[in-house]
Structure formats: structure tokens, C-alpha cells
JSON list of C-alpha atoms in Angstrom, two decimals:
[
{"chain": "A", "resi": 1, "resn": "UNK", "atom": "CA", "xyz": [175.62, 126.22, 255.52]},
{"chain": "A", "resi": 2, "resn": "UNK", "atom": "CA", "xyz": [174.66, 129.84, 254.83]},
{"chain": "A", "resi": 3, "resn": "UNK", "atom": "CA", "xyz": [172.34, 131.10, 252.88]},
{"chain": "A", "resi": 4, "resn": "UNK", "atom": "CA", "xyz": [174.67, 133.03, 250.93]},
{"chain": "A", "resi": 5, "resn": "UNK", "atom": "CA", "xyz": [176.92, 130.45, 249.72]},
{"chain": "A", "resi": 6, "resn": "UNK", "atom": "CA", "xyz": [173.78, 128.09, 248.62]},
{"chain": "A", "resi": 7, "resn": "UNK", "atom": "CA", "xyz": [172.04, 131.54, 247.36]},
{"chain": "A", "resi": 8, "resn": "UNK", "atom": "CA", "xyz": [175.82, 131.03, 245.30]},
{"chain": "A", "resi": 9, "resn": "UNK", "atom": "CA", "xyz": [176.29, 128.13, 244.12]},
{"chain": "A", "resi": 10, "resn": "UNK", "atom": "CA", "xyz": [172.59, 127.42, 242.82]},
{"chain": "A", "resi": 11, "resn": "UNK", "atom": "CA", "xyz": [172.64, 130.97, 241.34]},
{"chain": "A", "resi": 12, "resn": "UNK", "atom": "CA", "xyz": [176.14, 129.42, 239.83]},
{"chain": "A", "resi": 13, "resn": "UNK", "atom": "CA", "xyz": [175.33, 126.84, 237.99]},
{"chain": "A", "resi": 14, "resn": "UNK", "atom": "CA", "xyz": [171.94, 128.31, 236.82]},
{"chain": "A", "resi": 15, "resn": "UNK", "atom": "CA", "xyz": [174.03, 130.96, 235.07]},
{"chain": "A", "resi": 16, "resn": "UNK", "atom": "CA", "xyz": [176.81, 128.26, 233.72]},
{"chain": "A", "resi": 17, "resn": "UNK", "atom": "CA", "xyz": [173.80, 126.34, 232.38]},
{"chain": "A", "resi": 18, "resn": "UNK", "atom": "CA", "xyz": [171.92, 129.36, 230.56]},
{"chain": "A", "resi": 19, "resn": "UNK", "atom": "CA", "xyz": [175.13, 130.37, 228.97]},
{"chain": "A", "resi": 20, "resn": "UNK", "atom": "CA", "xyz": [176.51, 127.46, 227.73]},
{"chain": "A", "resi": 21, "resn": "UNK", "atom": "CA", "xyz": [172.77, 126.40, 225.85]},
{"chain": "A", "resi": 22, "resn": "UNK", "atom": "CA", "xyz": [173.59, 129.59, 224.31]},
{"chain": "A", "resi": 23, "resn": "UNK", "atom": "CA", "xyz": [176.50, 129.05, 222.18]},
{"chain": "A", "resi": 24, "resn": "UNK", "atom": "CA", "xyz": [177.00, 124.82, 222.63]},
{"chain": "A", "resi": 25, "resn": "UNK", "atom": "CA", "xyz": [174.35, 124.48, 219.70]},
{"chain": "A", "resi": 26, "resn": "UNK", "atom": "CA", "xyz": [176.74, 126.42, 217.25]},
{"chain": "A", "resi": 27, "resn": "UNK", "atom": "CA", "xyz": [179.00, 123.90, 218.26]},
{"chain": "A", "resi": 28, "resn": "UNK", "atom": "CA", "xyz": [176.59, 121.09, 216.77]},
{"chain": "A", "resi": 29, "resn": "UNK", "atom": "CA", "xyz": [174.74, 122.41, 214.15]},
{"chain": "A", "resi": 30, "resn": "UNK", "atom": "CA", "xyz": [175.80, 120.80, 211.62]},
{"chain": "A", "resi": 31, "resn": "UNK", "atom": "CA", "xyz": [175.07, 117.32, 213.56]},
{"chain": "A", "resi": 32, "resn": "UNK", "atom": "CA", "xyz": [171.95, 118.57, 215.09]},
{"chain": "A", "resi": 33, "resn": "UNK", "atom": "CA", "xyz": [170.56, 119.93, 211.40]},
{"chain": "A", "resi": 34, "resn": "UNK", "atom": "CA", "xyz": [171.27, 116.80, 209.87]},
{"chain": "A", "resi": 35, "resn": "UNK", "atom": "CA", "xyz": [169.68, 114.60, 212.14]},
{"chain": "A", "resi": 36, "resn": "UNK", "atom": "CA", "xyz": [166.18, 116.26, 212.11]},
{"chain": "A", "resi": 37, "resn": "UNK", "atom": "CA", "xyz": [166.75, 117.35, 208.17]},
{"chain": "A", "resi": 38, "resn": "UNK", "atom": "CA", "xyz": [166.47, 120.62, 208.90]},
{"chain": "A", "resi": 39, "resn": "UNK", "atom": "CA", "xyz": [167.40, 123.23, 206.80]},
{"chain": "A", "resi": 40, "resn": "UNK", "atom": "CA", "xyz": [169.74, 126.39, 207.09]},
{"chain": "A", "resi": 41, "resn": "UNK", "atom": "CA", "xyz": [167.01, 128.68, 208.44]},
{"chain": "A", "resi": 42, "resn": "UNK", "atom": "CA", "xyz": [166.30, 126.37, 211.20]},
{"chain": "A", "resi": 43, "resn": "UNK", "atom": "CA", "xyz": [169.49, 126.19, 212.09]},
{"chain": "A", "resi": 44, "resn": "UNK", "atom": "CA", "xyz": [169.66, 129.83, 212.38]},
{"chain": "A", "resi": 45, "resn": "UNK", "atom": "CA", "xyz": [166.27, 130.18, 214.42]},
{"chain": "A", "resi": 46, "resn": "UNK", "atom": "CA", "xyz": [167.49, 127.31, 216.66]},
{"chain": "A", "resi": 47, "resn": "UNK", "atom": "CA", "xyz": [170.64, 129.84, 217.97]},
{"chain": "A", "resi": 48, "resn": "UNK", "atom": "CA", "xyz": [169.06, 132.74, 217.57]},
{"chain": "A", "resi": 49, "resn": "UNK", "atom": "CA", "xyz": [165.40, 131.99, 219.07]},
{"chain": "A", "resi": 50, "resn": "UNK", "atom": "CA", "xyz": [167.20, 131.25, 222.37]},
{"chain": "A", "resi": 51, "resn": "UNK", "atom": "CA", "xyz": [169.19, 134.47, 222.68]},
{"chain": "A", "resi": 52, "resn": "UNK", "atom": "CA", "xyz": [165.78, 136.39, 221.79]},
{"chain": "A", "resi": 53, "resn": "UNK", "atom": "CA", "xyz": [163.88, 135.07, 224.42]},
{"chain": "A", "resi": 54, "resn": "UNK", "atom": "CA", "xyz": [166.60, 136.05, 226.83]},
{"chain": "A", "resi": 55, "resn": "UNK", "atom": "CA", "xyz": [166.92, 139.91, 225.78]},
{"chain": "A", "resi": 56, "resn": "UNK", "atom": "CA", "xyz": [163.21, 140.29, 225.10]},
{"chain": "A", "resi": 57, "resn": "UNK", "atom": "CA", "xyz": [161.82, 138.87, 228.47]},
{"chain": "A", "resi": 58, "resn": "UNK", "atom": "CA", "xyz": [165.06, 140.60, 230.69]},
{"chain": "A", "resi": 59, "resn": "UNK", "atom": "CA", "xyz": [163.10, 143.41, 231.41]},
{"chain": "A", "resi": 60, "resn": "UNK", "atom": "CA", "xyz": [159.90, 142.25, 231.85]},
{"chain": "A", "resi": 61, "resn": "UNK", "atom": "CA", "xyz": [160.92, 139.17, 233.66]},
{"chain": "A", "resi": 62, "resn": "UNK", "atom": "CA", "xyz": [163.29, 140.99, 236.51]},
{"chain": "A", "resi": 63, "resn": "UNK", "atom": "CA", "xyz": [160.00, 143.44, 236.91]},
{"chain": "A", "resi": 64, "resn": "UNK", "atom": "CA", "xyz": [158.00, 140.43, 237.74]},
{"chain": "A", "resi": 65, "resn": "UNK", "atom": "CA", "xyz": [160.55, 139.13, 239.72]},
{"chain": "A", "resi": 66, "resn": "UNK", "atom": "CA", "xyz": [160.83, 142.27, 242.23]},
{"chain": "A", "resi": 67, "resn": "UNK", "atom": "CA", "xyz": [156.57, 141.61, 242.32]},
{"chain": "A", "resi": 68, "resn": "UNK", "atom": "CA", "xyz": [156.59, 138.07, 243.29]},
{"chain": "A", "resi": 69, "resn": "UNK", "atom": "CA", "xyz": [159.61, 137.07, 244.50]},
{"chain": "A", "resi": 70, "resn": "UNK", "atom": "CA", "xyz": [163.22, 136.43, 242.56]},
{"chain": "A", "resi": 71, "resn": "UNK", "atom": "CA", "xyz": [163.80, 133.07, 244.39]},
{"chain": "A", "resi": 72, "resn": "UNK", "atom": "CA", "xyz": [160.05, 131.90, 243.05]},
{"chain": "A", "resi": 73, "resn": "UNK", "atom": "CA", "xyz": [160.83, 132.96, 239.31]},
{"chain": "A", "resi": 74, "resn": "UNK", "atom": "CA", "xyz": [164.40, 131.40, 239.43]},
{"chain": "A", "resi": 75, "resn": "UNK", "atom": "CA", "xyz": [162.99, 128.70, 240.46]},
{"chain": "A", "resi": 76, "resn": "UNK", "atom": "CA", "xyz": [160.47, 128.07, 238.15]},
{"chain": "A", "resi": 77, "resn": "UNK", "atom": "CA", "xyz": [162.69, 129.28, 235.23]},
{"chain": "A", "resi": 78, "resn": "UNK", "atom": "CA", "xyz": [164.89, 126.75, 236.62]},
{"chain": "A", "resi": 79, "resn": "UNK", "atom": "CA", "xyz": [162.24, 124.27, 235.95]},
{"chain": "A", "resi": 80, "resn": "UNK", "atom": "CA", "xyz": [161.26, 125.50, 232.51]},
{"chain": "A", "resi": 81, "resn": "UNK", "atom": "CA", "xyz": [164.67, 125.49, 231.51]},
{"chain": "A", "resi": 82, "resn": "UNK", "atom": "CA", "xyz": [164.91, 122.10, 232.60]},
{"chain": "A", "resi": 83, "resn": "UNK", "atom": "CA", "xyz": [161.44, 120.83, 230.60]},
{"chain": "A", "resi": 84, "resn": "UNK", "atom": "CA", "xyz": [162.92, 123.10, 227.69]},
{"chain": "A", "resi": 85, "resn": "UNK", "atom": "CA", "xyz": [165.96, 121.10, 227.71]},
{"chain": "A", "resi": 86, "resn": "UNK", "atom": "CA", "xyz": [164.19, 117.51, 227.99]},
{"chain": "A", "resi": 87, "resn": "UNK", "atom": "CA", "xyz": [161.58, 118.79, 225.06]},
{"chain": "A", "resi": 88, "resn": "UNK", "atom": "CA", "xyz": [164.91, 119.90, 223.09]},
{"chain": "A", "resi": 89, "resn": "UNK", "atom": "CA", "xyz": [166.74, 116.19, 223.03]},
{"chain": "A", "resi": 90, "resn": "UNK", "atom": "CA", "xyz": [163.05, 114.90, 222.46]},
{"chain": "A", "resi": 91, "resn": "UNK", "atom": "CA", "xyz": [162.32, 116.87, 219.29]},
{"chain": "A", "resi": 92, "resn": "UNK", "atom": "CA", "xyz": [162.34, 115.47, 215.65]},
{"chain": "A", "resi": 93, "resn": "UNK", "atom": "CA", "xyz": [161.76, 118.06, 213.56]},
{"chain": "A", "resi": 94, "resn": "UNK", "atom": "CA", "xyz": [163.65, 121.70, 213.45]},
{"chain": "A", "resi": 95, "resn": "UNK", "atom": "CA", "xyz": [160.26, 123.27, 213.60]},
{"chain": "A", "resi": 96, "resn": "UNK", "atom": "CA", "xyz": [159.99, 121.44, 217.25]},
{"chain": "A", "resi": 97, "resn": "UNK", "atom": "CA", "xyz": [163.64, 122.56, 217.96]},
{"chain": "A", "resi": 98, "resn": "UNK", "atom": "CA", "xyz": [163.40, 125.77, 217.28]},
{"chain": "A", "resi": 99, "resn": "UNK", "atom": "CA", "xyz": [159.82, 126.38, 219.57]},
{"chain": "A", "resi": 100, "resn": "UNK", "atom": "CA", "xyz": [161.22, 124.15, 222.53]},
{"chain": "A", "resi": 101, "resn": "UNK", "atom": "CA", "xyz": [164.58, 126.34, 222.02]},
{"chain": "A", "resi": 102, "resn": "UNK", "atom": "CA", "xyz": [162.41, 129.34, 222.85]},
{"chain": "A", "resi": 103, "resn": "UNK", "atom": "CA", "xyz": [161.28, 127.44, 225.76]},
{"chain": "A", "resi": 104, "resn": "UNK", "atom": "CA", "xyz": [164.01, 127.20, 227.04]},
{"chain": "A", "resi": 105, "resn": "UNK", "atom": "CA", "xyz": [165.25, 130.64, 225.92]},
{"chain": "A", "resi": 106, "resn": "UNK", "atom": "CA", "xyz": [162.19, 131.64, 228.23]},
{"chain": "A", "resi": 107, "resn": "UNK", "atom": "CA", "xyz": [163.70, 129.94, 231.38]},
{"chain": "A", "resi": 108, "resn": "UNK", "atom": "CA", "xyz": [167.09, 131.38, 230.66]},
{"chain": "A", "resi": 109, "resn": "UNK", "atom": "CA", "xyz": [165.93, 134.55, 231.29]},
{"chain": "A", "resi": 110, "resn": "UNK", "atom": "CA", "xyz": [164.36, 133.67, 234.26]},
{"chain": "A", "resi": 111, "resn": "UNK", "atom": "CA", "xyz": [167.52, 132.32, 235.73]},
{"chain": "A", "resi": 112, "resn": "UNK", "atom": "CA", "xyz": [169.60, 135.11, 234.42]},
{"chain": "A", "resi": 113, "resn": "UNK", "atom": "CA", "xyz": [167.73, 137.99, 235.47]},
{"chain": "A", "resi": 114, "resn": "UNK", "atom": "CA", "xyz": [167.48, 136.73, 239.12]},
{"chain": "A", "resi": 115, "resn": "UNK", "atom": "CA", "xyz": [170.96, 135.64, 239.42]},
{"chain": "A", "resi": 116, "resn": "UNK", "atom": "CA", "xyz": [172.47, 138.38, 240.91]},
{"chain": "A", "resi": 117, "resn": "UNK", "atom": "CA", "xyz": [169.32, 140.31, 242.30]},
{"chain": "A", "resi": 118, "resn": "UNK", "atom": "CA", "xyz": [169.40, 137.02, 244.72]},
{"chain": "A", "resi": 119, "resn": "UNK", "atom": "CA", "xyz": [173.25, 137.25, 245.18]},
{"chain": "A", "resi": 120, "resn": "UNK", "atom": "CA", "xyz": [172.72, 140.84, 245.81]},
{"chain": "A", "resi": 121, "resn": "UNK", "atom": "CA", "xyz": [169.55, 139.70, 248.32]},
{"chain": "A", "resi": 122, "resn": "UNK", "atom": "CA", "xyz": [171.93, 136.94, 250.12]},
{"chain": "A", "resi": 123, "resn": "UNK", "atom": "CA", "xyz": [175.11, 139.02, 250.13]},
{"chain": "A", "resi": 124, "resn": "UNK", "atom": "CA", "xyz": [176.44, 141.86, 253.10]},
{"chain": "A", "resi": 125, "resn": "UNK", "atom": "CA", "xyz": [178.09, 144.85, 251.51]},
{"chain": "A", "resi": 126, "resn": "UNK", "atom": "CA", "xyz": [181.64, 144.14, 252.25]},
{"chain": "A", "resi": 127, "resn": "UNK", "atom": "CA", "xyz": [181.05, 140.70, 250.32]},
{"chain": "A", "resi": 128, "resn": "UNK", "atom": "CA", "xyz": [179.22, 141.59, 247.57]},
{"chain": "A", "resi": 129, "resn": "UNK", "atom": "CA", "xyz": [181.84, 142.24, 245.13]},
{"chain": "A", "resi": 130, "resn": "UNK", "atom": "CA", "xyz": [183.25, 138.65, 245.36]},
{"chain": "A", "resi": 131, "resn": "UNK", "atom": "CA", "xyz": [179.36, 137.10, 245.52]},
{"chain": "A", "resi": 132, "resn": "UNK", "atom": "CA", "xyz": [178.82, 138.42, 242.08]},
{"chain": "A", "resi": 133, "resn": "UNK", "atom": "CA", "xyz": [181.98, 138.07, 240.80]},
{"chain": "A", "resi": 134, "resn": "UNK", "atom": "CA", "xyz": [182.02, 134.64, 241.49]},
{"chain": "A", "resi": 135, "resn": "UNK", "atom": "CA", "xyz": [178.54, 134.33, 239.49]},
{"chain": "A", "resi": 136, "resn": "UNK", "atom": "CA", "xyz": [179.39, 136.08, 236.88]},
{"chain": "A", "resi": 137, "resn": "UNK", "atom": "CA", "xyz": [182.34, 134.24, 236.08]},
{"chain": "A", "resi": 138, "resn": "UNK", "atom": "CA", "xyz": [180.33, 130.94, 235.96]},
{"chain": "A", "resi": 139, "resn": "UNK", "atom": "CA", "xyz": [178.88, 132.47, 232.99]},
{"chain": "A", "resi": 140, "resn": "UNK", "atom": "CA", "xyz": [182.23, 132.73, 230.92]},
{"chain": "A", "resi": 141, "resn": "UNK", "atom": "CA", "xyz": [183.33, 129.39, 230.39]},
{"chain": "A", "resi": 142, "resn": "UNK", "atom": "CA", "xyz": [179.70, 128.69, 228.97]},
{"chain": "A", "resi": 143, "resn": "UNK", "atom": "CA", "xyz": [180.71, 131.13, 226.44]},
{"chain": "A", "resi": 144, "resn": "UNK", "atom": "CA", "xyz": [183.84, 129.86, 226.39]},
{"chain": "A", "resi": 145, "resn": "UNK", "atom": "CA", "xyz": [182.38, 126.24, 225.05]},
{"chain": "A", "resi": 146, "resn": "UNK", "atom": "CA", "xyz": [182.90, 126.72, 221.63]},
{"chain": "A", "resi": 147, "resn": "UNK", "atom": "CA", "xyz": [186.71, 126.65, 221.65]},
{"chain": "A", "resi": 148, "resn": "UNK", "atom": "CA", "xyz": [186.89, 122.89, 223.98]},
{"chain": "A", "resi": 149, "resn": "UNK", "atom": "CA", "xyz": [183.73, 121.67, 222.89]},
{"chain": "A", "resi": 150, "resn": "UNK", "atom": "CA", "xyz": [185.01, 120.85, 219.14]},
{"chain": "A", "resi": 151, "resn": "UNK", "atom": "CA", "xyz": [186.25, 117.78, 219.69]},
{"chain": "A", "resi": 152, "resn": "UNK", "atom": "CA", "xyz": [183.56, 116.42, 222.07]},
{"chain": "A", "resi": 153, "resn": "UNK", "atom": "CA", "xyz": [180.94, 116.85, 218.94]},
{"chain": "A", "resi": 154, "resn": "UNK", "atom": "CA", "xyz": [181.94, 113.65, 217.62]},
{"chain": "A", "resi": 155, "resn": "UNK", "atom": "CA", "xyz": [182.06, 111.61, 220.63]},
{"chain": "A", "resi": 156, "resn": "UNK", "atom": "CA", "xyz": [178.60, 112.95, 222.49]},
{"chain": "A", "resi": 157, "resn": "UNK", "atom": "CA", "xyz": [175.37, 113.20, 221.12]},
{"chain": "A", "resi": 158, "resn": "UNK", "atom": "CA", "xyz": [174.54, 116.87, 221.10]},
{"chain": "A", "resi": 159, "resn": "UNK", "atom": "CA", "xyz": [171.22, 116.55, 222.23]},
{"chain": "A", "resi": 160, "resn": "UNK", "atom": "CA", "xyz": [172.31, 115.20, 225.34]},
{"chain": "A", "resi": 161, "resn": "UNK", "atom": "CA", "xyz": [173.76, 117.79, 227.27]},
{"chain": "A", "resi": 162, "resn": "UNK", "atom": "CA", "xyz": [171.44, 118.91, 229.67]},
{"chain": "A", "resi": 163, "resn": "UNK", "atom": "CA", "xyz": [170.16, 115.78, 230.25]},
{"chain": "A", "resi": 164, "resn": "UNK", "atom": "CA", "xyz": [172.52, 113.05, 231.66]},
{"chain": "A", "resi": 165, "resn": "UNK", "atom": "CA", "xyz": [171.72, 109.36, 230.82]}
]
């Protein structure tokens, strides 16, 4: 297989991934703020100290990322997005939520910052167009979760949705 289409479909679902975590836990606040007794301003640090992580570190991430390599940093923000989302389904308190959100917040960036430098990387110029377009459109039904993802609140545990059984 080429490089291109692997460069693809990892880049893919790394994008799908980061944007769904950032709108699924609207979905199940309510659940997730009972469950740890947590109050409101938890629950608002829990969405919102994901999404900051993202647009602070953009910059500073993709600058480190043309220094040391974009397939190294996606790769390790795949891994601390994957740790992030372990320590998230492990945490009992919203105080723990909300940190290990901005954990994974942290990876998110890595993964969407180096998204489509790699696509651009793995792509030829005639393809380009339909390499990105392709990985950006992963992103949309993650953003997309909070109109289907309703009535799968009360039938999967929220905290389990990175990490299969």
C-alpha cells in the first residue's frame, strides 16, 4: 500500500477522533456531572478545557512539528490522546476530569495540527485537493455527534468512548 493512502487513513481517523471528544461530552454532561458530583463549573471547564488546549498549542505545536518531524508529534499526540482518554473514563472527581480533559486537549492538537501538513507531505500536486478533502471531512461528522448521539446517552456509558471494552 502507499504511503499516501496510510499517511490518509491514520491522519483520518486521528482527526474523526479529536473532533468528536470535542463536542460528544456536551452530549453527556448531564450523565457525566452527575456521576462524579460535579458541579456546573466543571461541567463547563470539562468542554471548554479541551477546545483551549487545541487553539492555544496550534501554533506552537505545528512550529515544533516542522523542527522535529510532523509524523513524530502525531504520533506521540496520538499517544497522549490515547492516555488522555484512558485517564478521562478513569477519573472520579470533575477536578480529575477537567485536568485529564486538558490532556487530552493537548494531544488533540498534536493530531490536528499535523493532519494535513502530513497529507500535504504524502500527497503529489494533482492529488492533493482530494487527500485533504478527504481528511477534512472525517472531521465533520465528529461535529456532527451531537445530533445522532442523543439517543445513544442512555444506552452507553459516556466514559467509554474512546476506550472499547
Amino acid at each position: 500500500m502507499d504511503y499516501k493512502w496510510v499517511a490518509l487513513s491514520v491522519t483520518t481517523v486521528g482527526m474523526f477522533m479529536a473532533s468528536l471528544d470535542s463536542c460528544i461530552v456536551v452530549v453527556g454532561l448531564p450523565t457525566i456531572l452527575q456521576s462524579l458530583h460535579a458541579s456546573i463549573v466543571h461541567g463547563i471547564w470539562i468542554i471548554t478545557g479541551y477546545t483551549l488546549m487545541m487553539t492555544i498549542l496550534a501554533v506552537i505545536l505545528g512550529r515544533l512539528a516542522d523542527l522535529y518531524g510532523r509524523v513524530k508529534l502525531y504520533n506521540l499526540g496520538f499517544a497522549i490522546f490515547t492516555v488522555g482518554s484512558l485517564l478521562c473514563a478513569l477519573s472520579r472527581t470533575g477536578d480529575q476530569l477537567i485536568l485529564f480533559r486538558f490532556i487530552q486537549g493537548g494531544g488533540a492538537a498534536l493530531l490536528l495540527v499535523n493532519s494535513a501538513a502530513i497529507i500535504t507531505d504524502a500527497f503529489p500536486k494533482g492529488e492533493l485537493g482530494m487527500g485533504l478533502g478527504t481528511n477534512m471531512m472525517a472531521a465533520k461528522p465528529g461535529q456532527y455527534c451531537r445530533l445522532y448521539s442523543r439517543r445513544c446517552n442512555d444506552h452507553v456509558f459516556w466514559m467509554e468512548v474512546n476506550i472499547p471494552s
